[in-house]
mmCIF file of C-alpha atoms and ligand atoms in Angstrom:
data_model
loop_
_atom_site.group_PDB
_atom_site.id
_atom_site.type_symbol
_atom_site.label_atom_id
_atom_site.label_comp_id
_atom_site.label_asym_id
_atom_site.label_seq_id
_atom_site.Cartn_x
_atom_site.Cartn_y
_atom_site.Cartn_z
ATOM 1 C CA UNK T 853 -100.088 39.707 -92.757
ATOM 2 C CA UNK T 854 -104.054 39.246 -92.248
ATOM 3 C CA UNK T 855 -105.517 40.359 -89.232
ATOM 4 C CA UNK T 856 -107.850 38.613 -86.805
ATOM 5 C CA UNK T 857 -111.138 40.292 -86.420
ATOM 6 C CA UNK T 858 -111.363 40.349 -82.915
ATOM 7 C CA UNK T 859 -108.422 39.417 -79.855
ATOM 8 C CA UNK T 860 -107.594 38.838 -76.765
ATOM 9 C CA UNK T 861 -107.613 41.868 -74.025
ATOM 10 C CA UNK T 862 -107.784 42.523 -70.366
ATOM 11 C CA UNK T 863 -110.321 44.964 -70.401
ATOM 12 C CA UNK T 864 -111.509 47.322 -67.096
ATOM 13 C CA UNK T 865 -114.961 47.359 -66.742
ATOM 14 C CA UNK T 866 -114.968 50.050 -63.969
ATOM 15 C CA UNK T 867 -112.434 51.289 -61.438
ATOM 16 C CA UNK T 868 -111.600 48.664 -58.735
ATOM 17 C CA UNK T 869 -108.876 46.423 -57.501
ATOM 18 C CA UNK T 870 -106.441 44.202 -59.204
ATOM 19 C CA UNK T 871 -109.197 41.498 -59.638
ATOM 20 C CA UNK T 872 -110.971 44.324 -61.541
ATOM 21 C CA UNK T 873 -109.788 42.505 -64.971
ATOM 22 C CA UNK T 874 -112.066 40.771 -67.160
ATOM 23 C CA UNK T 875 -110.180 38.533 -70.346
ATOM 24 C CA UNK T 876 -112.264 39.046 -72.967
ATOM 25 C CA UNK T 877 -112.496 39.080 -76.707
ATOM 26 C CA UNK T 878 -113.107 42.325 -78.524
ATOM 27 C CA UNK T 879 -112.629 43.826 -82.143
ATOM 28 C CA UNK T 880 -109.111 44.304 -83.225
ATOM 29 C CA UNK T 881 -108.177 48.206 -83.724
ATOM 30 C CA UNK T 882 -108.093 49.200 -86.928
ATOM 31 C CA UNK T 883 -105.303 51.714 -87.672
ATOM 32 C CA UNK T 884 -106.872 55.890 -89.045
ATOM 33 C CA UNK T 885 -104.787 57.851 -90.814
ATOM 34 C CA UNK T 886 -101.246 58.413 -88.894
ATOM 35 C CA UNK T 887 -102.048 55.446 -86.925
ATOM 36 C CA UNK T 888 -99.594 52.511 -86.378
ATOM 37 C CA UNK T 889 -101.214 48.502 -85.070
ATOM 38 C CA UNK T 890 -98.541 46.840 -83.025
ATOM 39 C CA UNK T 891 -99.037 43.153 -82.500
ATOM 40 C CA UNK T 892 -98.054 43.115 -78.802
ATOM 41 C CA UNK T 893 -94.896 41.329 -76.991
ATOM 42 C CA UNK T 894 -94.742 42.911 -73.933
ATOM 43 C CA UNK T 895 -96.235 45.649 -71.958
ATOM 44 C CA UNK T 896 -94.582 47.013 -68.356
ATOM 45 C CA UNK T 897 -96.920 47.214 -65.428
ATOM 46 C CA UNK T 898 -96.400 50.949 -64.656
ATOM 47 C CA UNK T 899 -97.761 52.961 -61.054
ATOM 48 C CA UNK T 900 -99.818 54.770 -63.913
ATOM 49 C CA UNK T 901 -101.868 51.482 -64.683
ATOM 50 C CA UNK T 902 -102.481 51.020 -60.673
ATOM 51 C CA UNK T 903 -103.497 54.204 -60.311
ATOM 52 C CA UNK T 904 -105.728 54.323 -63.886
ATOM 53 C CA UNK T 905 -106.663 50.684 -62.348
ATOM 54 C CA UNK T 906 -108.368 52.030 -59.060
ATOM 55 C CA UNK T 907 -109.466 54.844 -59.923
ATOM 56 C CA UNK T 908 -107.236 57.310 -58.501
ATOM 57 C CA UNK T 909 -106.005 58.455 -62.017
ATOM 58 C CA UNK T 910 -109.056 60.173 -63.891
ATOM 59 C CA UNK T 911 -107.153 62.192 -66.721
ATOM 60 C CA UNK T 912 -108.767 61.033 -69.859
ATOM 61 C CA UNK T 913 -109.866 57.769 -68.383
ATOM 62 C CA UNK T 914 -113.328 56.453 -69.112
ATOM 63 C CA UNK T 915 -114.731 53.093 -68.737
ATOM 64 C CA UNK T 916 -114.374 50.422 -70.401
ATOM 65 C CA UNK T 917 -110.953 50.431 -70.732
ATOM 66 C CA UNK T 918 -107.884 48.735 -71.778
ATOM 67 C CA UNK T 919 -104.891 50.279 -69.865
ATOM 68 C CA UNK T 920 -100.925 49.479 -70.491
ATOM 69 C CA UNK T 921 -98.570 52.266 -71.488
ATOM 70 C CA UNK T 922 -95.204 50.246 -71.773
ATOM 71 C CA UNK T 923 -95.482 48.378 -74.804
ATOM 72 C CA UNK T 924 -93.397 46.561 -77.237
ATOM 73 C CA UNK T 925 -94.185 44.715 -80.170
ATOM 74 C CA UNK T 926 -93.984 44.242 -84.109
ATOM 75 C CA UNK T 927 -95.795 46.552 -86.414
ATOM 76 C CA UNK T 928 -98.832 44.566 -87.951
ATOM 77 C CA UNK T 929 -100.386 47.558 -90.044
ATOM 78 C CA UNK T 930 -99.964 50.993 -90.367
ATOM 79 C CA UNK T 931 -102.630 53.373 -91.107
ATOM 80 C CA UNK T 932 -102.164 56.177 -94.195
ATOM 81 C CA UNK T 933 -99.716 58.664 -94.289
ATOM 82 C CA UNK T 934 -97.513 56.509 -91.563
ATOM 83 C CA UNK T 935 -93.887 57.051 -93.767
ATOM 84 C CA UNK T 936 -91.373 56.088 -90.952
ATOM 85 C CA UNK T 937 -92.272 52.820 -89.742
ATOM 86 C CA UNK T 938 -92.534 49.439 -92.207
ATOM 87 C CA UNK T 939 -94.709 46.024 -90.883
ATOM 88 C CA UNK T 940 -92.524 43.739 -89.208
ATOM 89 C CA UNK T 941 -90.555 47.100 -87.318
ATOM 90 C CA UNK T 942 -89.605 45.768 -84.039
ATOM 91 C CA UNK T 943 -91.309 49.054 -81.745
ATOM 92 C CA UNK T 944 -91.536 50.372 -77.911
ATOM 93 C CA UNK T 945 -93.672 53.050 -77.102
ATOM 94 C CA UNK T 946 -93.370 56.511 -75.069
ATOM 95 C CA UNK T 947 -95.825 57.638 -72.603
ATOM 96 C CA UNK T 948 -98.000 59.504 -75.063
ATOM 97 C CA UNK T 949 -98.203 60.801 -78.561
ATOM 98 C CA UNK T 950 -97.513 64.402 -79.354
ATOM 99 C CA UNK T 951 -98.537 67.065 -82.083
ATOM 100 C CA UNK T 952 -95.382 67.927 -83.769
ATOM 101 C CA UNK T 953 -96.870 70.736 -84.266
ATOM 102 C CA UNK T 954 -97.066 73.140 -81.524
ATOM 103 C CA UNK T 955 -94.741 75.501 -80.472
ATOM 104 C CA UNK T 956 -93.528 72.643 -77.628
ATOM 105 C CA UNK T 957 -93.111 70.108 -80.041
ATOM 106 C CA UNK T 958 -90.829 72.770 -81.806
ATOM 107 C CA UNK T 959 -88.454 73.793 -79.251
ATOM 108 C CA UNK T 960 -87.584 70.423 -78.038
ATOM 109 C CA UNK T 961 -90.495 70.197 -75.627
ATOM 110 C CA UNK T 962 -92.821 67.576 -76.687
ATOM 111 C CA UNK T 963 -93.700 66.189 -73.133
ATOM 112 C CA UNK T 964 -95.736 69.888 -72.607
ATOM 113 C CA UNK T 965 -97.328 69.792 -75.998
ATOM 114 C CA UNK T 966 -100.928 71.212 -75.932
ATOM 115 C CA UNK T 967 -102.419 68.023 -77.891
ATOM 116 C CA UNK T 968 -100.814 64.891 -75.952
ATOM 117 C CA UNK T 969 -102.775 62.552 -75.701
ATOM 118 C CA UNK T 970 -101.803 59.448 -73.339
ATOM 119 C CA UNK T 971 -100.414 55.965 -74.008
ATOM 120 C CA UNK T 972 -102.789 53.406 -73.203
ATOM 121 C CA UNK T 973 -103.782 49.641 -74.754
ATOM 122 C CA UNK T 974 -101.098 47.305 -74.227
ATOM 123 C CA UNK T 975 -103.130 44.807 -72.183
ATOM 124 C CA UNK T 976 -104.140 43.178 -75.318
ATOM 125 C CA UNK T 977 -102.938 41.219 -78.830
ATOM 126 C CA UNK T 978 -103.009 44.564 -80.529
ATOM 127 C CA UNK T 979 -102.757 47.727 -80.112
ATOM 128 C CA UNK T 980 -103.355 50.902 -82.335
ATOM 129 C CA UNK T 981 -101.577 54.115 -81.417
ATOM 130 C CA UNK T 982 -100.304 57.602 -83.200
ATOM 131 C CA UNK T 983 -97.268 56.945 -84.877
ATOM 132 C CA UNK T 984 -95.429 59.378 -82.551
ATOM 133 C CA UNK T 985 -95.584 57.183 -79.367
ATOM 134 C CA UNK T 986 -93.752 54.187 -81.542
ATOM 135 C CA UNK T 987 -89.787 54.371 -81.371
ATOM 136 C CA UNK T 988 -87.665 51.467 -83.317
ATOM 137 C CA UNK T 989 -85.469 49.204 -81.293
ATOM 138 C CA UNK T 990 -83.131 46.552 -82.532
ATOM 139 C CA UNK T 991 -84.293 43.133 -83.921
ATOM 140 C CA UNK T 992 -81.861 41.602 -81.058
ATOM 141 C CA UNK T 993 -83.726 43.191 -77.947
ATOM 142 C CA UNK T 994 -85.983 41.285 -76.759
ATOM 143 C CA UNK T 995 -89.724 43.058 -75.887
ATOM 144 C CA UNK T 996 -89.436 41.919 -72.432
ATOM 145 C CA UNK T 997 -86.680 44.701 -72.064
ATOM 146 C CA UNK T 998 -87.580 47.021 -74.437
ATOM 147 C CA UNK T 999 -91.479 47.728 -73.237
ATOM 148 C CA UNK T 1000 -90.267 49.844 -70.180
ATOM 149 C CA UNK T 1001 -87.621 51.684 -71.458
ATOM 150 C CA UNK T 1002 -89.499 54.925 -71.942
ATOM 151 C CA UNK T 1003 -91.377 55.423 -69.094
ATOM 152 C CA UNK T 1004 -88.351 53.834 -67.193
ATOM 153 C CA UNK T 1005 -85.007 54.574 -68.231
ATOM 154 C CA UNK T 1006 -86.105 57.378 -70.455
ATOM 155 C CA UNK T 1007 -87.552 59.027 -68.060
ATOM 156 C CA UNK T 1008 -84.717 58.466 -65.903
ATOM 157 C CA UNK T 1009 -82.310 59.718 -68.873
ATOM 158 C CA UNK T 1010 -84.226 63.148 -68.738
ATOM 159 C CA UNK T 1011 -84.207 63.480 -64.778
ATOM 160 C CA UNK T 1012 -80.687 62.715 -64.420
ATOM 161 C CA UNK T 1013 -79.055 64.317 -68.100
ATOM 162 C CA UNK T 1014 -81.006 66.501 -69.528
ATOM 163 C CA UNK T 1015 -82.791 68.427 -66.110
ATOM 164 C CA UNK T 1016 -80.590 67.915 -63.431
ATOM 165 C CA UNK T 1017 -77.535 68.009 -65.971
ATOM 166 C CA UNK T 1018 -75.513 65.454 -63.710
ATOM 167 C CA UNK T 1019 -72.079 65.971 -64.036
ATOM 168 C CA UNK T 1020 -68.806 64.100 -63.452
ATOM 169 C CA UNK T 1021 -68.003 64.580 -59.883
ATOM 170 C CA UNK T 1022 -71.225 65.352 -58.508
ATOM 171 C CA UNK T 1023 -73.153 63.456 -55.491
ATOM 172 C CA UNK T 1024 -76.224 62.269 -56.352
ATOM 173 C CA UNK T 1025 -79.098 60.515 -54.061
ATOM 174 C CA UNK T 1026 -81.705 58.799 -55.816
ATOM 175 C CA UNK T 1027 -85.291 58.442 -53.812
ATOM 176 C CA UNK T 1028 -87.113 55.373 -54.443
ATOM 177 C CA UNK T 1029 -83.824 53.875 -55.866
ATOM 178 C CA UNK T 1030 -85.435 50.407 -56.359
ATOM 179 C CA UNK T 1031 -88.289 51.165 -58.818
ATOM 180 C CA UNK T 1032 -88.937 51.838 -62.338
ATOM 181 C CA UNK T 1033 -87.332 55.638 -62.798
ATOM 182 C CA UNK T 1034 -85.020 54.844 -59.651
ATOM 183 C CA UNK T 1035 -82.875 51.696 -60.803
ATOM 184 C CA UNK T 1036 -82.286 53.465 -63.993
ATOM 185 C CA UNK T 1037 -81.396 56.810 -62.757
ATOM 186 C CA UNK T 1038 -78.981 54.895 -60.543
ATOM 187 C CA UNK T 1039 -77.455 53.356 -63.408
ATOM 188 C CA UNK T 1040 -77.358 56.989 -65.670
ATOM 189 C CA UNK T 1041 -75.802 58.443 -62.696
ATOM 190 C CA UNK T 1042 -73.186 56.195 -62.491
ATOM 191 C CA UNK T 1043 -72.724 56.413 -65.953
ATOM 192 C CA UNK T 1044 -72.686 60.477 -65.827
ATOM 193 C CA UNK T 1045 -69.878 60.063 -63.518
ATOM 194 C CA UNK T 1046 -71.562 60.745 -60.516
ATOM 195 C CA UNK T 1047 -71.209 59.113 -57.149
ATOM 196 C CA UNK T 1048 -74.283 57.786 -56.725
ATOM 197 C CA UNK T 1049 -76.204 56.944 -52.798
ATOM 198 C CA UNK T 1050 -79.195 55.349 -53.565
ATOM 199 C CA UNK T 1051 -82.458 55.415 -51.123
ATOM 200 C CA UNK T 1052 -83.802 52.099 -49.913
ATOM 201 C CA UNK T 1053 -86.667 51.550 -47.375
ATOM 202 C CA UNK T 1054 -85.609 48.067 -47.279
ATOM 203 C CA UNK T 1055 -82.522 46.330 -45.951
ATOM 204 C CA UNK T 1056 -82.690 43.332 -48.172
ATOM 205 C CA UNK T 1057 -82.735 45.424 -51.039
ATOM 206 C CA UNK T 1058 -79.311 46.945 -50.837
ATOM 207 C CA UNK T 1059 -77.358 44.047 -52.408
ATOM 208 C CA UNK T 1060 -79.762 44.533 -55.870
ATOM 209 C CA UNK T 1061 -78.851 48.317 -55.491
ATOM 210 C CA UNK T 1062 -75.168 47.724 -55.392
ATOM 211 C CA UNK T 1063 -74.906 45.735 -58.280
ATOM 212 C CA UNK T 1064 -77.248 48.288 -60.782
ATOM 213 C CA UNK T 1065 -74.192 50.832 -59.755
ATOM 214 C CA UNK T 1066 -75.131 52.398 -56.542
ATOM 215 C CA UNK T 1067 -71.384 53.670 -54.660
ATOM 216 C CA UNK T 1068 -73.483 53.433 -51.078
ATOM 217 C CA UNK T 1069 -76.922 52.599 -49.997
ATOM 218 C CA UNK T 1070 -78.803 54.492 -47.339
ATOM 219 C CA UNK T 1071 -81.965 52.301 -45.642
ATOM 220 C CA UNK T 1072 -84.441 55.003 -44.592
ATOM 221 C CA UNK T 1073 -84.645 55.179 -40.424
ATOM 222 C CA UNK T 1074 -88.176 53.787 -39.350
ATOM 223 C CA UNK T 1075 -89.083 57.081 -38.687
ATOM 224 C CA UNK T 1076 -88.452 57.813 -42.432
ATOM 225 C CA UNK T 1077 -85.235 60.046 -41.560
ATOM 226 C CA UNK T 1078 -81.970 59.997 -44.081
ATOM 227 C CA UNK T 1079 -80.948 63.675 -43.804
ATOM 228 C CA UNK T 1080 -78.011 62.387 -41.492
ATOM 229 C CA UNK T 1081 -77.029 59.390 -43.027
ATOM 230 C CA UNK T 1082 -76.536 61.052 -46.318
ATOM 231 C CA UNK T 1083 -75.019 64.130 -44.545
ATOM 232 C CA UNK T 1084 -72.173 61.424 -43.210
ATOM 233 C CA UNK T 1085 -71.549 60.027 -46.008
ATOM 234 C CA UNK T 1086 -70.685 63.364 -47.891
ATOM 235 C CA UNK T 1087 -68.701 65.143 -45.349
ATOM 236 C CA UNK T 1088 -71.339 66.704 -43.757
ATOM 237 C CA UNK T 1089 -72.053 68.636 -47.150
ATOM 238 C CA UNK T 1090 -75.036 66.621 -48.737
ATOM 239 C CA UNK T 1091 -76.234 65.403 -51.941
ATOM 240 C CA UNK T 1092 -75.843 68.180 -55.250
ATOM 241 C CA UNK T 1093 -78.481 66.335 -56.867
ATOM 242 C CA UNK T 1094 -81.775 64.704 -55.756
ATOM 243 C CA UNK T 1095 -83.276 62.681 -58.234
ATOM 244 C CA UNK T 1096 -86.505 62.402 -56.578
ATOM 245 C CA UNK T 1097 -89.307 59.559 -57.469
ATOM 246 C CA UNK T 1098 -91.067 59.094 -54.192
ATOM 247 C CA UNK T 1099 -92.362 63.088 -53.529
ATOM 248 C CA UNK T 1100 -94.163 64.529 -50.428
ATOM 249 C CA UNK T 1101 -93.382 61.573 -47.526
ATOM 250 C CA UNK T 1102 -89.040 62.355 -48.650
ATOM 251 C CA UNK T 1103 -89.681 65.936 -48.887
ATOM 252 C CA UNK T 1104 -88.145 67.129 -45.692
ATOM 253 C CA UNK T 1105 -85.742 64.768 -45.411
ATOM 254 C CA UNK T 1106 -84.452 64.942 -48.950
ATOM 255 C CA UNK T 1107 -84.519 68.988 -48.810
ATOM 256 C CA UNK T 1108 -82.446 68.642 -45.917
ATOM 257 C CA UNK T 1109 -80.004 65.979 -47.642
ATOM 258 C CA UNK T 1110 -79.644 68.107 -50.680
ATOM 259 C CA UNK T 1111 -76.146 70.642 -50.663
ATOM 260 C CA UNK T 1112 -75.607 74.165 -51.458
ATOM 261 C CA UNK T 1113 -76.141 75.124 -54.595
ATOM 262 C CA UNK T 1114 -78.002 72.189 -55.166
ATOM 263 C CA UNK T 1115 -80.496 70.644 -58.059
ATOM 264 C CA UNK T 1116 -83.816 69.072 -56.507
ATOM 265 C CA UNK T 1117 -85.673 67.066 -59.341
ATOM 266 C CA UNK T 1118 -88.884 66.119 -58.803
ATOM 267 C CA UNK T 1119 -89.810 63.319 -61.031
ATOM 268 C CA UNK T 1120 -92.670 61.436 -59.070
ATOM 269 C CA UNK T 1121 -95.814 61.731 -56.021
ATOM 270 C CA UNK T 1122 -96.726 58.362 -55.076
ATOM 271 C CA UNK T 1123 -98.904 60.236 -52.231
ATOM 272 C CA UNK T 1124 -101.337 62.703 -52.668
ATOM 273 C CA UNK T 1125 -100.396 64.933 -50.039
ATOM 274 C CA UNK T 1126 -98.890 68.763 -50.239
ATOM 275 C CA UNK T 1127 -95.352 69.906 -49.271
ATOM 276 C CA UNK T 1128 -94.502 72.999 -47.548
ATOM 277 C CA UNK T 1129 -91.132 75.085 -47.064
ATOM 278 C CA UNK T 1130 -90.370 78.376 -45.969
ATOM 279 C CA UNK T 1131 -88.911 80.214 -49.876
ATOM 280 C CA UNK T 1132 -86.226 81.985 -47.540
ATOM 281 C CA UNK T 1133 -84.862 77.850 -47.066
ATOM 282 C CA UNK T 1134 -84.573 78.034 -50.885
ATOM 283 C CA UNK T 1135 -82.520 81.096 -51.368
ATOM 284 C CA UNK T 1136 -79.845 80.392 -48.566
ATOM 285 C CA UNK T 1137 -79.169 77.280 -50.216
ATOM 286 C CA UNK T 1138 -79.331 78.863 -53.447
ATOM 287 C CA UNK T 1139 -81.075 75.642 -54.743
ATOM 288 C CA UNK T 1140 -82.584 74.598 -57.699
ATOM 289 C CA UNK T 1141 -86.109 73.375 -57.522
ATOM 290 C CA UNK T 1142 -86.948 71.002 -60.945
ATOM 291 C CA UNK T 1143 -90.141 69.728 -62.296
ATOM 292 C CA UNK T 1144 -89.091 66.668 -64.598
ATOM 293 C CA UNK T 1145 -91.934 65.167 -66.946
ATOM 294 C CA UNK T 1146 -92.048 62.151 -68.946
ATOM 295 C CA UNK T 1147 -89.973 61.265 -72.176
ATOM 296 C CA UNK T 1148 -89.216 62.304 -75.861
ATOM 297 C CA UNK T 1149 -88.474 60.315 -78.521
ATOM 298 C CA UNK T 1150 -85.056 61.679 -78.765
ATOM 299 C CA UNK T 1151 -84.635 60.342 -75.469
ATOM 300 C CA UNK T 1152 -86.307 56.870 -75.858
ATOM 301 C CA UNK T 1153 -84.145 56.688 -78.640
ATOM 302 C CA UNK T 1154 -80.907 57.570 -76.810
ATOM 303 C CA UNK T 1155 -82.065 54.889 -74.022
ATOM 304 C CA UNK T 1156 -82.632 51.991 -76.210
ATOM 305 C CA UNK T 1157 -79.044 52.855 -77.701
ATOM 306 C CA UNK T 1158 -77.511 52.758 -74.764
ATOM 307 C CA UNK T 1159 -79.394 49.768 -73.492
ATOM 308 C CA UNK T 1160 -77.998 47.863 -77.027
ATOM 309 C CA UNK T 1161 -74.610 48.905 -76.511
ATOM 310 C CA UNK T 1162 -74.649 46.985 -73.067
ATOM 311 C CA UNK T 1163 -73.936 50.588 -71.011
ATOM 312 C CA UNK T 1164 -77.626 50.140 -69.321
ATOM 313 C CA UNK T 1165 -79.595 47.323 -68.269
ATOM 314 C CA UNK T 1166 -82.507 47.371 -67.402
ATOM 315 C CA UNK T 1167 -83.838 44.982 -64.829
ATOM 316 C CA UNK T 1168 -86.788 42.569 -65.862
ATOM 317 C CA UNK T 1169 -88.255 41.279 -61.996
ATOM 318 C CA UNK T 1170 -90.822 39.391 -63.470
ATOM 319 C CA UNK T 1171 -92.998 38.180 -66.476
ATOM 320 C CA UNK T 1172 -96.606 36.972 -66.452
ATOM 321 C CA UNK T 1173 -99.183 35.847 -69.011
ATOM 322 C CA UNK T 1174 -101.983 38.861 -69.958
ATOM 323 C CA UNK T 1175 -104.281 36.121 -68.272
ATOM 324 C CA UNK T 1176 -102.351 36.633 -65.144
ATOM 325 C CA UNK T 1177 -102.598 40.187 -65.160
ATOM 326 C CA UNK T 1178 -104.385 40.872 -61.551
ATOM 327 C CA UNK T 1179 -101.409 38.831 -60.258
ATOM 328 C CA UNK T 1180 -98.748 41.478 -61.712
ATOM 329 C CA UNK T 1181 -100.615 44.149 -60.263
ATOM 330 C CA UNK T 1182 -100.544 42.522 -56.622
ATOM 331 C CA UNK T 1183 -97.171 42.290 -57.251
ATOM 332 C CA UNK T 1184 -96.802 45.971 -58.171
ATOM 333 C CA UNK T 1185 -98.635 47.601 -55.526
ATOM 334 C CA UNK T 1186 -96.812 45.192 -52.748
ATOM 335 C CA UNK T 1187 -93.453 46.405 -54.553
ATOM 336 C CA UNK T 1188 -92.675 42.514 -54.116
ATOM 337 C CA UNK T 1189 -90.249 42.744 -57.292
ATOM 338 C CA UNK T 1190 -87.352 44.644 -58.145
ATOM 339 C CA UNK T 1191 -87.061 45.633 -61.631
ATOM 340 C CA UNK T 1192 -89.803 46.068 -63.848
ATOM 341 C CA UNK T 1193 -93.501 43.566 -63.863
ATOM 342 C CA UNK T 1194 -94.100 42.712 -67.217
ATOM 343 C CA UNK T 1195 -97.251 40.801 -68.945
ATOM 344 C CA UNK T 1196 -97.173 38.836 -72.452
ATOM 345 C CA UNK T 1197 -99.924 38.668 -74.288
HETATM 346 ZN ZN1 ZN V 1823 -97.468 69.550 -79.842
#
């Protein structure tokens, strides 16, 4: 395959709002050592790329940019040393790239490791990345479905399996149930063997959150209660799992919601603010409190296997053209969609 010189990319001049995007035409990456290009399908509009967007996100972020973390694609070119991946691999990506290396990467802990470095370029033709970020999916998945899969359902998969360790049996309320962790931890629950409530703020979103699997739906009071609603619907015992992707503004309420002996995972903080609980509240319950952090590749893998074999499905909302991409982001911020936003360039 040659390579264009230059290509197409919505690139962030500065921080601003979703008319912040200029189309332009710029060089096309060329891949370093390690490196794989990806000729881009797809790419997910996450919360990260509002957040990187208006400049509430500063990690690692400087100006000009070209944002995008949930890509899919082919591989165009691969840079030297790059052994596991061929041109013409059908790819999705993870959330960042890790070392190998490090004594995270070596105990199974890759999301921590020491060198990450963060996914970011999909709002463009091509994109060049570390080889670690790139995971193969099948020739029959289309990129639409397969861009959001890690920081999605993967995510999801390591909230619901692998932290909380959701078992058959257990009561689990999902915060946030209607966006891009939630749907999919409502579906892994359900498929863990859990009776699943899912959280809605919305009462016209309950009929979406019955069919991806959810056993009840709970519309959050207008005050933002839910403590009692979920405390009816469980004899009075509560949730043994929170699967958690709103943060501080369900704090109280979920903490309330949860049951003795019960896992709290904390997967997302859409606000900025603190939370506050008195430890001896902790200890009575005997409760678990769980940070839960991105994806591996083992589970990115383990997603887009169960995603061929038809067990998950992941919810496409809506698809734009790169050109439309201020348009996706007004529809991310509003939460106008269910299931995930997703731009084609
Ligand atoms: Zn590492």
């Amino acid at each position: 395959m040659t390579l264009p010189v230059t290509m197409q990319a919505a690139v962030l001049a500065g921080p601003g709002d979703a008319d912040a995007f200029t189309l332009q035409t710029v060089p096309t990456p060329q891949p370093g050592p390690g490196d794989v290009l990806v000729r881009v399908r797809a790419c997910g509009v996450s919360y990260r790329d509002i957040v990187e967007r208006n400049g509430t996100y500063r990690r690692d972020v400087v100006f000009p940019l070209i944002i995008g973390l949930e890509i899919a694609g082919e591989v165009a070119a691969l840079g030297e040393g790059v052994s596991d991946l061929k041109v013409g691999d059908r790819v999705c990506s993870k959330a960042f790239s890790a070392c190998g290396q490090c004594k995270y990467c070596r105990s199974g802990r890759e999301t921590t490791c020491r060198r990450r470095q963060p996914t970011r370029g999909g709002y463009a033709e091509y994109c060049c990345l570390p080889q670690d970020v790139w995971v193969r999916t099948p020739d029959d998945m289309p990129f639409e479905t397969s861009c959001a899969l890690g920081p999605g359902a993967g995510v999801a998969l390591n909230a619901v399996r692998d932290t909380a360790h959701v078992q058959l049996g257990d009561t689990v309320l999902v915060t946030g149930a209607t966006g891009g962790v939630g749907l999919p931890a409502v579906q892994i629950a359900r498929l863990a063997g859990a009776r699943v409530i899912a959280l809605t703020r919305s009462e016209d979103k309950r009929e979406a959150l019955m069919t991806a699997g959810a056993h009840e739906v709970v519309v959050m009071a207008a005050d933002g209660g839910f403590a009692r609603a979920v405390k009816a619907l469980t004899d009075g015992e509560g949730a043994d799992v929170i699967i958690d992707t709103v943060g501080s503004r369900v704090w109280n309420e979920g903490y309330d919601s949860l049951a003795l002996h019960g896992r709290y995972a904390f997967v997302g903080q859409l606000f900025g603010e603190d939370i506050s609980i008195n430890p001896a509240r902790i200890f009575f319950k005997r409760a678990q409190l769980l940070g839960v952090g991105s994806v591996s590749r083992a589970q990115l893998a383990d997603v887009i296997a169960m995603t061929a074999s038809g067990g998950l499905k992941p919810l496409v909302g809506k698809i734009l053209p790169l050109a439309e991409v201020a348009e996706a982001h007004r529809l991310v911020e509003k939460a106008a969609v269910i299931g995930r936003v997703v731009v084609t360039p």
